[in-house]
GROMACS .gro file of N, CA, C and O in nm:
model
  228
    1MET      N    1  -1.139  -3.421  -0.408
    1MET     CA    2  -1.238  -3.340  -0.493
    1MET      C    3  -1.316  -3.265  -0.424
    1MET      O    4  -1.386  -3.173  -0.507
    2GLY      N    5  -1.366  -3.320  -0.331
    2GLY     CA    6  -1.468  -3.261  -0.230
    2GLY      C    7  -1.436  -3.127  -0.195
    2GLY      O    8  -1.496  -3.008  -0.165
    3THR      N    9  -1.274  -3.079  -0.177
    3THR     CA   10  -1.258  -2.936  -0.152
    3THR      C   11  -1.272  -2.850  -0.269
    3THR      O   12  -1.320  -2.723  -0.234
    4VAL      N   13  -1.256  -2.902  -0.364
    4VAL     CA   14  -1.260  -2.847  -0.479
    4VAL      C   15  -1.416  -2.786  -0.535
    4VAL      O   16  -1.465  -2.683  -0.528
    5ILE      N   17  -1.498  -2.880  -0.477
    5ILE     CA   18  -1.659  -2.851  -0.489
    5ILE      C   19  -1.689  -2.752  -0.404
    5ILE      O   20  -1.741  -2.650  -0.446
    6ILE      N   21  -1.654  -2.756  -0.262
    6ILE     CA   22  -1.682  -2.667  -0.170
    6ILE      C   23  -1.605  -2.520  -0.198
    6ILE      O   24  -1.694  -2.405  -0.187
    7PHE      N   25  -1.488  -2.521  -0.245
    7PHE     CA   26  -1.431  -2.365  -0.274
    7PHE      C   27  -1.502  -2.311  -0.402
    7PHE      O   28  -1.534  -2.168  -0.400
    8LEU      N   29  -1.539  -2.385  -0.490
    8LEU     CA   30  -1.643  -2.357  -0.614
    8LEU      C   31  -1.734  -2.294  -0.571
    8LEU      O   32  -1.775  -2.193  -0.608
    9LEU      N   33  -1.838  -2.356  -0.499
    9LEU     CA   34  -1.964  -2.302  -0.436
    9LEU      C   35  -1.931  -2.177  -0.344
    9LEU      O   36  -2.010  -2.077  -0.378
   10VAL      N   37  -1.855  -2.149  -0.266
   10VAL     CA   38  -1.821  -2.036  -0.195
   10VAL      C   39  -1.780  -1.926  -0.266
   10VAL      O   40  -1.821  -1.832  -0.260
   11ALA      N   41  -1.693  -1.964  -0.406
   11ALA     CA   42  -1.654  -1.863  -0.476
   11ALA      C   43  -1.767  -1.792  -0.556
   11ALA      O   44  -1.782  -1.693  -0.596
   12ILE      N   45  -1.867  -1.922  -0.606
   12ILE     CA   46  -1.990  -1.894  -0.674
   12ILE      C   47  -2.091  -1.772  -0.582
   12ILE      O   48  -2.112  -1.677  -0.657
   13LEU      N   49  -2.088  -1.790  -0.459
   13LEU     CA   50  -2.199  -1.729  -0.371
   13LEU      C   51  -2.097  -1.606  -0.326
   13LEU      O   52  -2.219  -1.455  -0.341
   14ALA      N   53  -1.981  -1.576  -0.356
   14ALA     CA   54  -1.896  -1.498  -0.336
   14ALA      C   55  -1.935  -1.374  -0.449
   14ALA      O   56  -1.938  -1.237  -0.470
   15ALA      N   57  -1.950  -1.445  -0.576
   15ALA     CA   58  -1.991  -1.357  -0.712
   15ALA      C   59  -2.101  -1.301  -0.663
   15ALA      O   60  -2.101  -1.176  -0.744
   16ILE      N   61  -2.202  -1.401  -0.655
   16ILE     CA   62  -2.332  -1.309  -0.629
   16ILE      C   63  -2.327  -1.205  -0.530
   16ILE      O   64  -2.400  -1.095  -0.577
   17GLY      N   65  -2.278  -1.245  -0.404
   17GLY     CA   66  -2.275  -1.111  -0.319
   17GLY      C   67  -2.193  -1.010  -0.358
   17GLY      O   68  -2.243  -0.900  -0.355
   18LEU      N   69  -2.105  -1.013  -0.454
   18LEU     CA   70  -2.010  -0.883  -0.513
   18LEU      C   71  -2.121  -0.824  -0.597
   18LEU      O   72  -2.142  -0.702  -0.586
   19LEU      N   73  -2.184  -0.909  -0.679
   19LEU     CA   74  -2.265  -0.808  -0.766
   19LEU      C   75  -2.384  -0.741  -0.706
   19LEU      O   76  -2.415  -0.660  -0.726
   20ARG      N   77  -2.412  -0.795  -0.580
   20ARG     CA   78  -2.554  -0.751  -0.496
   20ARG      C   79  -2.479  -0.623  -0.420
   20ARG      O   80  -2.553  -0.525  -0.410
   21SER      N   81  -2.339  -0.639  -0.403
   21SER     CA   82  -2.299  -0.540  -0.306
   21SER      C   83  -2.240  -0.424  -0.406
   21SER      O   84  -2.271  -0.273  -0.391
   22LEU      N   85  -2.233  -0.448  -0.545
   22LEU     CA   86  -2.223  -0.334  -0.630
   22LEU      C   87  -2.348  -0.246  -0.670
   22LEU      O   88  -2.347  -0.170  -0.671
   23LYS      N   89  -2.429  -0.343  -0.684
   23LYS     CA   90  -2.559  -0.297  -0.686
   23LYS      C   91  -2.623  -0.191  -0.594
   23LYS      O   92  -2.646  -0.058  -0.638
   24SER      N   93  -2.592  -0.226  -0.463
   24SER     CA   94  -2.636  -0.150  -0.339
   24SER      C   95  -2.512  -0.059  -0.292
   24SER      O   96  -2.553   0.023  -0.224
   25LYS      N   97  -2.405  -0.044  -0.364
   25LYS     CA   98  -2.319   0.054  -0.329
   25LYS      C   99  -2.233   0.028  -0.205
   25LYS      O  100  -2.240   0.164  -0.122
   26ASN      N  101  -2.227  -0.116  -0.159
   26ASN     CA  102  -2.176  -0.122  -0.016
   26ASN      C  103  -2.046  -0.165  -0.035
   26ASN      O  104  -2.003  -0.278  -0.068
   27ILE      N  105  -1.980  -0.049   0.018
   27ILE     CA  106  -1.803  -0.084  -0.002
   27ILE      C  107  -1.750  -0.161   0.070
   27ILE      O  108  -1.675  -0.249   0.027
   28LEU      N  109  -1.798  -0.174   0.200
   28LEU     CA  110  -1.725  -0.294   0.294
   28LEU      C  111  -1.776  -0.446   0.237
   28LEU      O  112  -1.685  -0.537   0.237
   29GLY      N  113  -1.883  -0.460   0.190
   29GLY     CA  114  -1.950  -0.570   0.118
   29GLY      C  115  -1.868  -0.570   0.020
   29GLY      O  116  -1.827  -0.696  -0.036
   30ILE      N  117  -1.843  -0.473  -0.094
   30ILE     CA  118  -1.763  -0.522  -0.212
   30ILE      C  119  -1.639  -0.561  -0.182
   30ILE      O  120  -1.563  -0.658  -0.225
   31LEU      N  121  -1.550  -0.522  -0.081
   31LEU     CA  122  -1.386  -0.559  -0.050
   31LEU      C  123  -1.436  -0.687   0.019
   31LEU      O  124  -1.355  -0.770  -0.045
   32PHE      N  125  -1.521  -0.736   0.097
   32PHE     CA  126  -1.504  -0.873   0.159
   32PHE      C  127  -1.541  -0.966   0.035
   32PHE      O  128  -1.480  -1.069   0.062
   33ALA      N  129  -1.664  -0.933  -0.048
   33ALA     CA  130  -1.699  -1.017  -0.135
   33ALA      C  131  -1.579  -1.033  -0.240
   33ALA      O  132  -1.552  -1.137  -0.313
   34PHE      N  133  -1.522  -0.946  -0.266
   34PHE     CA  134  -1.388  -0.964  -0.375
   34PHE      C  135  -1.262  -1.035  -0.324
   34PHE      O  136  -1.211  -1.136  -0.403
   35GLY      N  137  -1.262  -1.008  -0.197
   35GLY     CA  138  -1.139  -1.081  -0.120
   35GLY      C  139  -1.168  -1.240  -0.113
   35GLY      O  140  -1.115  -1.333  -0.152
   36THR      N  141  -1.295  -1.272  -0.068
   36THR     CA  142  -1.356  -1.416  -0.085
   36THR      C  143  -1.337  -1.448  -0.216
   36THR      O  144  -1.294  -1.591  -0.229
   37LEU      N  145  -1.394  -1.380  -0.318
   37LEU     CA  146  -1.401  -1.448  -0.444
   37LEU      C  147  -1.226  -1.457  -0.501
   37LEU      O  148  -1.258  -1.577  -0.569
   38ALA      N  149  -1.179  -1.376  -0.488
   38ALA     CA  150  -1.030  -1.383  -0.531
   38ALA      C  151  -0.967  -1.509  -0.465
   38ALA      O  152  -0.893  -1.569  -0.501
   39VAL      N  153  -0.986  -1.536  -0.317
   39VAL     CA  154  -0.909  -1.627  -0.252
   39VAL      C  155  -0.946  -1.774  -0.293
   39VAL      O  156  -0.878  -1.848  -0.331
   40PHE      N  157  -1.076  -1.793  -0.277
   40PHE     CA  158  -1.170  -1.904  -0.295
   40PHE      C  159  -1.151  -1.951  -0.439
   40PHE      O  160  -1.167  -2.076  -0.514
   41GLY      N  161  -1.198  -1.863  -0.507
   41GLY     CA  162  -1.164  -1.893  -0.653
   41GLY      C  163  -1.036  -1.927  -0.741
   41GLY      O  164  -1.016  -2.029  -0.795
   42TRP      N  165  -0.938  -1.871  -0.665
   42TRP     CA  166  -0.791  -1.899  -0.701
   42TRP      C  167  -0.752  -2.046  -0.637
   42TRP      O  168  -0.704  -2.137  -0.727
   43PHE      N  169  -0.804  -2.087  -0.500
   43PHE     CA  170  -0.774  -2.196  -0.487
   43PHE      C  171  -0.865  -2.317  -0.540
   43PHE      O  172  -0.790  -2.440  -0.585
   44SER      N  173  -0.955  -2.288  -0.566
   44SER     CA  174  -1.059  -2.386  -0.658
   44SER      C  175  -0.982  -2.412  -0.798
   44SER      O  176  -0.991  -2.520  -0.832
   45ILE      N  177  -0.965  -2.294  -0.879
   45ILE     CA  178  -0.894  -2.338  -1.011
   45ILE      C  179  -0.800  -2.409  -0.982
   45ILE      O  180  -0.722  -2.494  -1.078
   46MET      N  181  -0.673  -2.351  -0.903
   46MET     CA  182  -0.529  -2.434  -0.918
   46MET      C  183  -0.541  -2.581  -0.844
   46MET      O  184  -0.485  -2.626  -0.896
   47THR      N  185  -0.646  -2.610  -0.760
   47THR     CA  186  -0.680  -2.739  -0.697
   47THR      C  187  -0.714  -2.812  -0.831
   47THR      O  188  -0.654  -2.924  -0.824
   48PHE      N  189  -0.829  -2.779  -0.897
   48PHE     CA  190  -0.853  -2.845  -1.009
   48PHE      C  191  -0.751  -2.883  -1.102
   48PHE      O  192  -0.757  -2.957  -1.188
   49LEU      N  193  -0.670  -2.767  -1.152
   49LEU     CA  194  -0.584  -2.759  -1.235
   49LEU      C  195  -0.447  -2.865  -1.168
   49LEU      O  196  -0.417  -2.942  -1.269
   50ASN      N  197  -0.430  -2.865  -1.053
   50ASN     CA  198  -0.295  -2.982  -1.039
   50ASN      C  199  -0.369  -3.094  -0.992
   50ASN      O  200  -0.293  -3.192  -1.061
   51ASN      N  201  -0.477  -3.132  -0.954
   51ASN     CA  202  -0.523  -3.275  -0.932
   51ASN      C  203  -0.577  -3.331  -1.042
   51ASN      O  204  -0.577  -3.426  -1.061
   52GLY      N  205  -0.640  -3.247  -1.132
   52GLY     CA  206  -0.713  -3.269  -1.251
   52GLY      C  207  -0.851  -3.329  -1.255
   52GLY      O  208  -0.910  -3.327  -1.115
   53PHE      N  209  -0.943  -3.376  -1.354
   53PHE     CA  210  -1.084  -3.437  -1.276
   53PHE      C  211  -1.085  -3.556  -1.394
   53PHE      O  212  -1.045  -3.558  -1.524
   54PRO      N  213  -1.110  -3.666  -1.338
   54PRO     CA  214  -1.147  -3.683  -1.184
   54PRO      C  215  -0.990  -3.692  -1.139
   54PRO      O  216  -0.854  -3.696  -1.207
   55ALA      N  217  -0.999  -3.658  -1.002
   55ALA     CA  218  -0.883  -3.698  -0.916
   55ALA      C  219  -0.780  -3.775  -0.938
   55ALA      O  220  -0.848  -3.896  -0.921
   56THR      N  221  -0.658  -3.760  -0.985
   56THR     CA  222  -0.568  -3.876  -0.970
   56THR      C  223  -0.491  -3.861  -0.831
   56THR      O  224  -0.441  -3.776  -0.808
   57HIS      N  225  -0.434  -4.024  -0.830
   57HIS     CA  226  -0.371  -4.000  -0.707
   57HIS      C  227  -0.234  -4.037  -0.761
   57HIS      O  228  -0.173  -4.144  -0.811
   0.00000   0.00000   0.00000
């Protein structure tokens, strides 16, 4: 369950970074923030759906 929390925190920070990059029109920042948000967001959502809350063994 710790992995989901860490991935979700990284995804939230990437979303904040994406918004700031969009605001400042930084193309490279937009690409990296979107990629990070997509990967870590997807992994956190799918891990949460696969294992459930609380984690079942």
